[in-house]
Short mmCIF file of C-alpha atoms and ligand atoms in Angstrom, two decimals:
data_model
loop_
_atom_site.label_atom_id
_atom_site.label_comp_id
_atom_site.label_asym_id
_atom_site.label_seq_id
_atom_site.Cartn_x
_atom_site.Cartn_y
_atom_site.Cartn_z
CA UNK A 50 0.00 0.00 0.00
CA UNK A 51 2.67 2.69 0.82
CA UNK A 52 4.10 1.80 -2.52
CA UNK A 53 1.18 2.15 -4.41
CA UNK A 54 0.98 5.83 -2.37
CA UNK A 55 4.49 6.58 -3.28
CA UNK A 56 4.06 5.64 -6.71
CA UNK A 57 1.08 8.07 -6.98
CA UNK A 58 2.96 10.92 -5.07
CA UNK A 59 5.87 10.08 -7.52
CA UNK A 60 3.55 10.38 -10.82
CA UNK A 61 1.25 13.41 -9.27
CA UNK A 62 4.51 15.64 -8.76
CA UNK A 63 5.99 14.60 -12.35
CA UNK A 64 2.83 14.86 -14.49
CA UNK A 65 0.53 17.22 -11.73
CA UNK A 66 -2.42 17.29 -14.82
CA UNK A 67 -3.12 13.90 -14.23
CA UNK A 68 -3.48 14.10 -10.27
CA UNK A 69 -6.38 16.82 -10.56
CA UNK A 70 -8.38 13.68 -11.65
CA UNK A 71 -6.13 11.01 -10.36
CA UNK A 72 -6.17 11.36 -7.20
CA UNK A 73 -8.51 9.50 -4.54
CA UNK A 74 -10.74 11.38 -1.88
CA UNK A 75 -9.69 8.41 0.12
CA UNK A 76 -7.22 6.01 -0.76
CA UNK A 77 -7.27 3.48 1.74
CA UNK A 78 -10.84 3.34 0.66
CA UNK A 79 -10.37 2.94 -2.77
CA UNK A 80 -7.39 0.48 -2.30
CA UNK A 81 -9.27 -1.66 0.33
CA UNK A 82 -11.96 -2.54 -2.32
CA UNK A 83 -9.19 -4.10 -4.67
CA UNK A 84 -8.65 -7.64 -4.88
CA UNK A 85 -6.55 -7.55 -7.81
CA UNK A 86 -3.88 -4.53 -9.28
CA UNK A 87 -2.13 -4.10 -12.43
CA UNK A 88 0.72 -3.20 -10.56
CA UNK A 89 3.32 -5.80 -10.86
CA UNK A 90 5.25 -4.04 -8.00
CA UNK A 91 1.69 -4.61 -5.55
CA UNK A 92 1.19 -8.63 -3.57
CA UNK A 93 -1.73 -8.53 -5.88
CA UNK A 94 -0.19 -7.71 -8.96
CA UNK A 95 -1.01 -9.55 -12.60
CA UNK A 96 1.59 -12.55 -11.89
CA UNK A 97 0.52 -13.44 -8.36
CA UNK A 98 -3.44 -13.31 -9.27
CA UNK A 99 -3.44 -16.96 -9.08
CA UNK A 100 -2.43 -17.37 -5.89
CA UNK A 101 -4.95 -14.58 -4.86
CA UNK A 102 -8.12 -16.93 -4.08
CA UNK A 103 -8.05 -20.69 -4.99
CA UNK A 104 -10.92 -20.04 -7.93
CA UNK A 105 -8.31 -18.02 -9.64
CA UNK A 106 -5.52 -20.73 -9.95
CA UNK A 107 -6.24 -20.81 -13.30
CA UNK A 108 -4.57 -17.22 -13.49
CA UNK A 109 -1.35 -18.94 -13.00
CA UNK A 110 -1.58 -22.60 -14.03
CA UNK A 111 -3.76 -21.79 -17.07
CA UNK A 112 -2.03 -23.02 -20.59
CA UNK A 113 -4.31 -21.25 -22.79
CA UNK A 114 -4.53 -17.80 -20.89
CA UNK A 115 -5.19 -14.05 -22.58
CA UNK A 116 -4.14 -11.49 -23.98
CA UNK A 117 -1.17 -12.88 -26.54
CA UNK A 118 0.27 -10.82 -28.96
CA UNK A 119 -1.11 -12.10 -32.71
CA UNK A 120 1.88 -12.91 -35.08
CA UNK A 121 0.55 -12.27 -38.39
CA UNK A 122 3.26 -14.50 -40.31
CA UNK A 123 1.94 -17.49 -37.70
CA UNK A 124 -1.76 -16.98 -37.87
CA UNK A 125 -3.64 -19.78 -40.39
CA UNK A 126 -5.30 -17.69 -43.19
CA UNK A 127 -8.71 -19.48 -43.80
CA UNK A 128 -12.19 -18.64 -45.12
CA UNK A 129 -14.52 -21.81 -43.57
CA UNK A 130 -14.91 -19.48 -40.48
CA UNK A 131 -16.90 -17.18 -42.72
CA UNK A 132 -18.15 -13.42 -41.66
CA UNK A 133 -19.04 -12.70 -38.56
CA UNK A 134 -22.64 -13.79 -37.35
CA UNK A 135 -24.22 -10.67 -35.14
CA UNK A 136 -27.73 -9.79 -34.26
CA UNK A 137 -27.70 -6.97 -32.04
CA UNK A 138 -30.91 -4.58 -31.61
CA UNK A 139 -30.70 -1.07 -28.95
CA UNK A 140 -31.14 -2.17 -24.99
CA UNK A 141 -31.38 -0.57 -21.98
CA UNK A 142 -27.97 -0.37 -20.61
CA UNK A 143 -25.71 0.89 -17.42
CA UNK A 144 -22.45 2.38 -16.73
CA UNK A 145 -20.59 1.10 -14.14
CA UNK A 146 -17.39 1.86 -12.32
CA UNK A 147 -15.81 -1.37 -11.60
CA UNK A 148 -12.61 0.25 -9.75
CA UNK A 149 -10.55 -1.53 -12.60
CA UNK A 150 -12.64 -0.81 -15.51
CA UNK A 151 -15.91 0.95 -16.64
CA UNK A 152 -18.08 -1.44 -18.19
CA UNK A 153 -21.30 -0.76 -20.19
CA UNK A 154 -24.13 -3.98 -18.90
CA UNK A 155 -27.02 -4.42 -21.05
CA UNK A 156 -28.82 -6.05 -18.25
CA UNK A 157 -31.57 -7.70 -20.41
CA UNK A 158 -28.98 -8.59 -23.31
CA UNK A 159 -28.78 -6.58 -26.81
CA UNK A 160 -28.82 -9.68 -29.27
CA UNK A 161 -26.35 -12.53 -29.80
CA UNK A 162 -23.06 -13.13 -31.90
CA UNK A 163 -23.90 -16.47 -33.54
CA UNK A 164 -20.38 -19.14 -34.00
CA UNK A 165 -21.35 -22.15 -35.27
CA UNK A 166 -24.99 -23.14 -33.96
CA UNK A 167 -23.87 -21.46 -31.06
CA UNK A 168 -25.71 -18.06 -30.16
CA UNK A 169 -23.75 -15.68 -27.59
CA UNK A 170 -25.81 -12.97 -26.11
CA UNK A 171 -24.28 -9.42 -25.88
CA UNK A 172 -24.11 -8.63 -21.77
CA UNK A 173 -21.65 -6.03 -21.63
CA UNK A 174 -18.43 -3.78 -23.07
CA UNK A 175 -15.72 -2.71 -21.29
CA UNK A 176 -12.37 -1.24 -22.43
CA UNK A 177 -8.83 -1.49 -21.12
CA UNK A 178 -5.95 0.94 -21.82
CA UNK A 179 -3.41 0.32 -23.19
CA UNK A 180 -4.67 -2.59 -25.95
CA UNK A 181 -4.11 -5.94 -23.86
CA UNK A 182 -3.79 -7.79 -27.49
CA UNK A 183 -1.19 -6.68 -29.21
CA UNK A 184 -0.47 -7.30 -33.23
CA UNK A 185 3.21 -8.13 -34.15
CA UNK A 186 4.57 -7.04 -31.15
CA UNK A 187 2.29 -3.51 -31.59
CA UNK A 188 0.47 -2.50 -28.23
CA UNK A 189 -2.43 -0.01 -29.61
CA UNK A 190 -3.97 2.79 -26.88
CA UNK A 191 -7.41 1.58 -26.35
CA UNK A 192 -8.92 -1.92 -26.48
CA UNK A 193 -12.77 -2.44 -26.22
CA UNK A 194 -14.14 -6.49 -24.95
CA UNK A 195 -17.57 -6.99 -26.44
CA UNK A 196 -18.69 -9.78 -23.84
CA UNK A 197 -21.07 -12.15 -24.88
CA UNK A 198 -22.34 -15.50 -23.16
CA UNK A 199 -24.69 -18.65 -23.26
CA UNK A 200 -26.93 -19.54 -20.39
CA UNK A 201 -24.29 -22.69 -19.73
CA UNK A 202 -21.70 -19.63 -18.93
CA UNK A 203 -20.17 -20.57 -22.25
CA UNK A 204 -17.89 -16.53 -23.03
CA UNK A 205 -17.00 -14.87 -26.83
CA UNK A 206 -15.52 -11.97 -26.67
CA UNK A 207 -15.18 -9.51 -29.41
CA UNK A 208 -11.92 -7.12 -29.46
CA UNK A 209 -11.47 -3.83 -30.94
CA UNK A 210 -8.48 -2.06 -30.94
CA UNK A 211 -8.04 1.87 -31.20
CA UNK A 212 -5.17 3.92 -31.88
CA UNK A 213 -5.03 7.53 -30.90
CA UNK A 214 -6.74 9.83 -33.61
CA UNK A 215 -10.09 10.63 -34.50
CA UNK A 216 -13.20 10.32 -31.05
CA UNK A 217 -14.55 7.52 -31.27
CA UNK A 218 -18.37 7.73 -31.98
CA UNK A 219 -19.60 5.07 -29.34
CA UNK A 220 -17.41 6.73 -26.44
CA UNK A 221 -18.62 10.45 -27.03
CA UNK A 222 -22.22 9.15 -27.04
CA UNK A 223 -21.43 7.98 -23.90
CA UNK A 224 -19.59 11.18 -22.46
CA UNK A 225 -21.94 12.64 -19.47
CA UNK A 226 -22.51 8.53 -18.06
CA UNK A 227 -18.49 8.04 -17.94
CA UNK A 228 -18.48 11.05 -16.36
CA UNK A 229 -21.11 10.54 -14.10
CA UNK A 230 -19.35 7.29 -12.60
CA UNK A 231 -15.94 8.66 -12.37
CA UNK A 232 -14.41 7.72 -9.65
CA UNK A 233 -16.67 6.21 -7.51
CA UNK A 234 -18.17 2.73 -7.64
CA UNK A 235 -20.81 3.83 -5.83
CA UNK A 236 -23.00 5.08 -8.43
CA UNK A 237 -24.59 3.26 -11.58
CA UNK A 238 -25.38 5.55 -14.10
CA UNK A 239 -28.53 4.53 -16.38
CA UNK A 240 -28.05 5.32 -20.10
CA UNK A 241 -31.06 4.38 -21.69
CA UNK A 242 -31.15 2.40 -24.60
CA UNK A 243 -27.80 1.71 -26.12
CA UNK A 244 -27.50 0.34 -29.59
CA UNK A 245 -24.43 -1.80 -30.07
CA UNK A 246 -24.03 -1.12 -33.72
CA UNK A 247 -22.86 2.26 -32.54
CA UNK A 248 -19.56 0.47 -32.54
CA UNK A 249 -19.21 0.62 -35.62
CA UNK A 250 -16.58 -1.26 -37.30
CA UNK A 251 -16.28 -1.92 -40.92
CA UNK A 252 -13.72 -4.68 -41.26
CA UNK A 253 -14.70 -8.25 -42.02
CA UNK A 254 -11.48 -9.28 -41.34
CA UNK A 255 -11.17 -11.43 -38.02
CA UNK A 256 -8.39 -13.34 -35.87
CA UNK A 257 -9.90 -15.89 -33.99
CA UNK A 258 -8.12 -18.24 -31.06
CA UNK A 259 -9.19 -20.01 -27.86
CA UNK A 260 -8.44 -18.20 -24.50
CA UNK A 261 -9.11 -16.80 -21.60
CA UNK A 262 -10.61 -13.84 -19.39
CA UNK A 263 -8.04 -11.65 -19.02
CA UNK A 264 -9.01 -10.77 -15.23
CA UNK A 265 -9.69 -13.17 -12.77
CA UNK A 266 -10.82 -15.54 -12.15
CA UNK A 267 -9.01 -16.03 -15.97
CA UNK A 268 -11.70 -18.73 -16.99
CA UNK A 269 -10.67 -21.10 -20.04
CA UNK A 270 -12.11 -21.86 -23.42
CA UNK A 271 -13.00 -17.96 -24.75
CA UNK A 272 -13.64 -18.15 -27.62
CA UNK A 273 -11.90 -14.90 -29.13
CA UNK A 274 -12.37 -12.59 -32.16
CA UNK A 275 -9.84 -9.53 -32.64
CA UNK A 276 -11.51 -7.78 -35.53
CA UNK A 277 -8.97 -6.10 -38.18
CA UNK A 278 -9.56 -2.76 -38.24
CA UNK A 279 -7.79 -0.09 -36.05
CA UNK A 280 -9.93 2.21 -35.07
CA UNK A 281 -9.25 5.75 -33.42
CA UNK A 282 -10.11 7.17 -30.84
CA UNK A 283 -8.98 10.71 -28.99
CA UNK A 284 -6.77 11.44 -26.34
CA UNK A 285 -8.98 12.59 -23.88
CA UNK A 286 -11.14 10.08 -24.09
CA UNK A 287 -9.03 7.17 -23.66
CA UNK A 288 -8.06 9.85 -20.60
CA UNK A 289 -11.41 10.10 -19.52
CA UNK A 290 -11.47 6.17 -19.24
CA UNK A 291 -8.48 5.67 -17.44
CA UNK A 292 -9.06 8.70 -14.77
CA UNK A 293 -12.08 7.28 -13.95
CA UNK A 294 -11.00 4.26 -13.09
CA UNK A 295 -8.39 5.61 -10.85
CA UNK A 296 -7.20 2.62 -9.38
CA UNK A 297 -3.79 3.91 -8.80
CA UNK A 298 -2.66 2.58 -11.52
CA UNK A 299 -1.72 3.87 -15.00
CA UNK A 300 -3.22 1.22 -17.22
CA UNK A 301 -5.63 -1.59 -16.59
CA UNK A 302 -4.27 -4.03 -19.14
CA UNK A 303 -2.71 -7.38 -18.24
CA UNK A 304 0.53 -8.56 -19.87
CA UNK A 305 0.76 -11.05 -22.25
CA UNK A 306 0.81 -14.41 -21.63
CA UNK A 307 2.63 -17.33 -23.28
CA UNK A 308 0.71 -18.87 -26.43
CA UNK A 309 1.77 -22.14 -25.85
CA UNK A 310 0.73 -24.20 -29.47
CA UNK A 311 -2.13 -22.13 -30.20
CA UNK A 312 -3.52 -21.56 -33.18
CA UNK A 313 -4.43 -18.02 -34.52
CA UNK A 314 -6.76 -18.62 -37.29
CA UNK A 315 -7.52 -14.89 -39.76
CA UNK A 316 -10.87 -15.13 -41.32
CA UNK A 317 -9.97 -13.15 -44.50
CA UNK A 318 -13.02 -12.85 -47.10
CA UNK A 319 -11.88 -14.15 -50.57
CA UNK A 320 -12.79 -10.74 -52.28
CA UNK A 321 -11.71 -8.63 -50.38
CA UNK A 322 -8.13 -7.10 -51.45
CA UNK A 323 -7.72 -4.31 -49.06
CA UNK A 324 -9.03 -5.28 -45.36
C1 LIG B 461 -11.04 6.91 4.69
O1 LIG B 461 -11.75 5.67 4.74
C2 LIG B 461 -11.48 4.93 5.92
C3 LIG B 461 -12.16 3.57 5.75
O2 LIG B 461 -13.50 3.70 5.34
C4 LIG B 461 -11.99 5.74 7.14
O3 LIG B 461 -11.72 5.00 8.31
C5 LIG B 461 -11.26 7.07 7.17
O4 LIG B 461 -11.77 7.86 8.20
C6 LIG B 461 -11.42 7.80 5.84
N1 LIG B 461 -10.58 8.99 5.83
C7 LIG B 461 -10.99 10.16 5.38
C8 LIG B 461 -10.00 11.26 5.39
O5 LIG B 461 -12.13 10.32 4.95
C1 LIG B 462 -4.90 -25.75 -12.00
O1 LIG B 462 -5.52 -25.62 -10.73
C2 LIG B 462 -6.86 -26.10 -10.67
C3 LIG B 462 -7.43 -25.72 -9.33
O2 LIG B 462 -6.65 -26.20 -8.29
C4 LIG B 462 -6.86 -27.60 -10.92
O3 LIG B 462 -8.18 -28.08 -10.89
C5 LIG B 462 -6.24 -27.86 -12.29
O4 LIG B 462 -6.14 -29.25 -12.52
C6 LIG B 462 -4.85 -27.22 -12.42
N1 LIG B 462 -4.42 -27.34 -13.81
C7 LIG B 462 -3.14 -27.63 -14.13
C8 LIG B 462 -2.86 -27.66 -15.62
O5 LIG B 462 -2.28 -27.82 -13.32
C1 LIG B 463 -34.43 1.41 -18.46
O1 LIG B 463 -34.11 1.15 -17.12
C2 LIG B 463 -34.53 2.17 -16.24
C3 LIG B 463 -34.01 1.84 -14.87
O2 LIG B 463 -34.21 0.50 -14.54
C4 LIG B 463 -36.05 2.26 -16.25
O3 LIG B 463 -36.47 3.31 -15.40
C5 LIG B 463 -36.49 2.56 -17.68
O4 LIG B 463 -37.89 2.56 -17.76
C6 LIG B 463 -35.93 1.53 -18.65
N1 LIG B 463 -36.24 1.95 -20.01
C7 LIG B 463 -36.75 1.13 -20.91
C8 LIG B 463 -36.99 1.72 -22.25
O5 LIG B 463 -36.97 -0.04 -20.68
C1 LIG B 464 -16.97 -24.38 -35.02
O1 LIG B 464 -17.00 -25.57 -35.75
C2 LIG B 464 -15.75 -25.97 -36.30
C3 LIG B 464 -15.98 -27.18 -37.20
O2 LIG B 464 -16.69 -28.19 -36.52
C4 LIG B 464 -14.79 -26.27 -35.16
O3 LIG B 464 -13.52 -26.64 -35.68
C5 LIG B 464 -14.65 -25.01 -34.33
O4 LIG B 464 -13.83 -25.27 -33.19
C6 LIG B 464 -15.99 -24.52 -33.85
N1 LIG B 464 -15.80 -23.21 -33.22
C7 LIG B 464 -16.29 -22.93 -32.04
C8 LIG B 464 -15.93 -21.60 -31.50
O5 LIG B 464 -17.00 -23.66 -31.40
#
């Protein structure tokens, strides 16, 4: 704890901007509520989560664990995966402050990402800066987890990555909720209806592989899809994401983690020349 206070007083006197926002009312408060940091200097940093609470072993012991950086000359180019299967439709959604990330919940669902026969429903989006994927060694600013699951708890996730550039549509429609639950996880901040499709991406271009939450408890068998489009997204608002976290920590991202045999398949549409 008196490092993570010493690292703060450290980075508020360097880069004094950041601490107007930064800074916890009450630290021991906000650190008390932590299970888990991003801190690799803190007991509960990202390589001693699986020794946190027996249900997150899998942190540690896992073999197919995420994020992993995606090595274009080793991913399998293929077309049987086919374009990507999503029916989303506008739901009433929620901000939320989870003290390491803000997540958007669409309580009653917002459609489903169909793989196979399998149909995923849309829950929730949350974003982690910087990118926890990264492409050929490339760590991007922003990366956004579209969360979907069955009722047998089976998880696909859907990444989006985002350089710095252009605001991103999505997050300025969201502007007075994210800064509504700055923070605090006290509040919830309803948004009304929230149409997914605001995301909008226009790439059909997808890396797929088999992995894992990338917080605890780090469950198995995610089945993952890292579209291929960059997007952008401005400064401030990847700012606006990160201050309201304000865990103490600079980024909410964990490292990557080995890929062990994998395979990265790319779903690449046969006419397509140029994404
Ligand atoms: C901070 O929170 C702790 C734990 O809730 C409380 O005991 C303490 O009085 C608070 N300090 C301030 C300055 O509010
Ligand atoms: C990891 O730990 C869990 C929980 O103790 C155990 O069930 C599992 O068999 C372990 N897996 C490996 C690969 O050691
Ligand atoms: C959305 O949720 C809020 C809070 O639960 C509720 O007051 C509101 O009526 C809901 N809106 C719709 C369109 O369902
Ligand atoms: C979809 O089906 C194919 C062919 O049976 C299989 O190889 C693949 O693992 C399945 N994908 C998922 C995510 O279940």
């Amino acid at each position: 704890m008196e490092k993570v206070a010493a690292t703060r007083f450290l980075i508020c006197s360097l880069f004094a901007v950041l601490c107007l926002f930064s800074y916890p009312a009450n630290s021991s408060e906000v650190e008390d509520e932590r299970e888990f940091s991003y801190d690799e200097d803190e007991d509960t940093g990202p390589s001693r989560w699986g020794e946190i609470k027996e249900e997150w072993r899998v942190c540690k012991n896992g073999t197919m664990q995420s994020p992993i950086d995606v090595l274009n000359k080793r991913v399998r180019v293929v077309s049987h995966l086919g374009a990507l299967q999503m029916k989303y439709h506008p739901s009433n959604a929620t901000l939320k402050n989870r003290g390491h990330d803000i997540m958007l919940e669409w309580a009653a669902g917002a459609g489903y990402l169909q793989i196979n026969e399998t149909q995923y429903v849309l829950r929730q989006c949350h974003w982690h800066s910087f990118s926890e994927h990264t492409i050929d060694g490339k760590r991007l600013d922003l990366e956004l987890h579209m969360v979907h699951e069955t009722e047998a708890g089976e998880t696909a996730v859907i990444a989006i990555l985002y350089k710095i550039g252009k605001p991103d549509a999505f997050l300025s429609s969201l502007t007075e909720g994210l800064k509504a639950v700055s923070d605090t996880t006290e509040t919830e901040e309803q948004v009304g209806m929230v149409d997914p499709w605001l995301i909008k991406t226009s790439s059909l271009r997808y890396y797929r592989y088999l992995g894992s939450l990338t917080t605890p408890p780090c469950s198995e068998n995610v089945v993952w899809t890292i579209l291929g489009e960059v997007k952008t997204v401005a400064k401030e608002q990847v700012n606006l994401l990160r201050n309201a976290v304000d865990d103490g920590s600079e980024i909410n991202a964990r490292p990557l983690q080995p890929i062990n045999n994998r395979l990265v398949e790319l779903y690449q549409p046969k006419a397509s020349k140029k994404d």
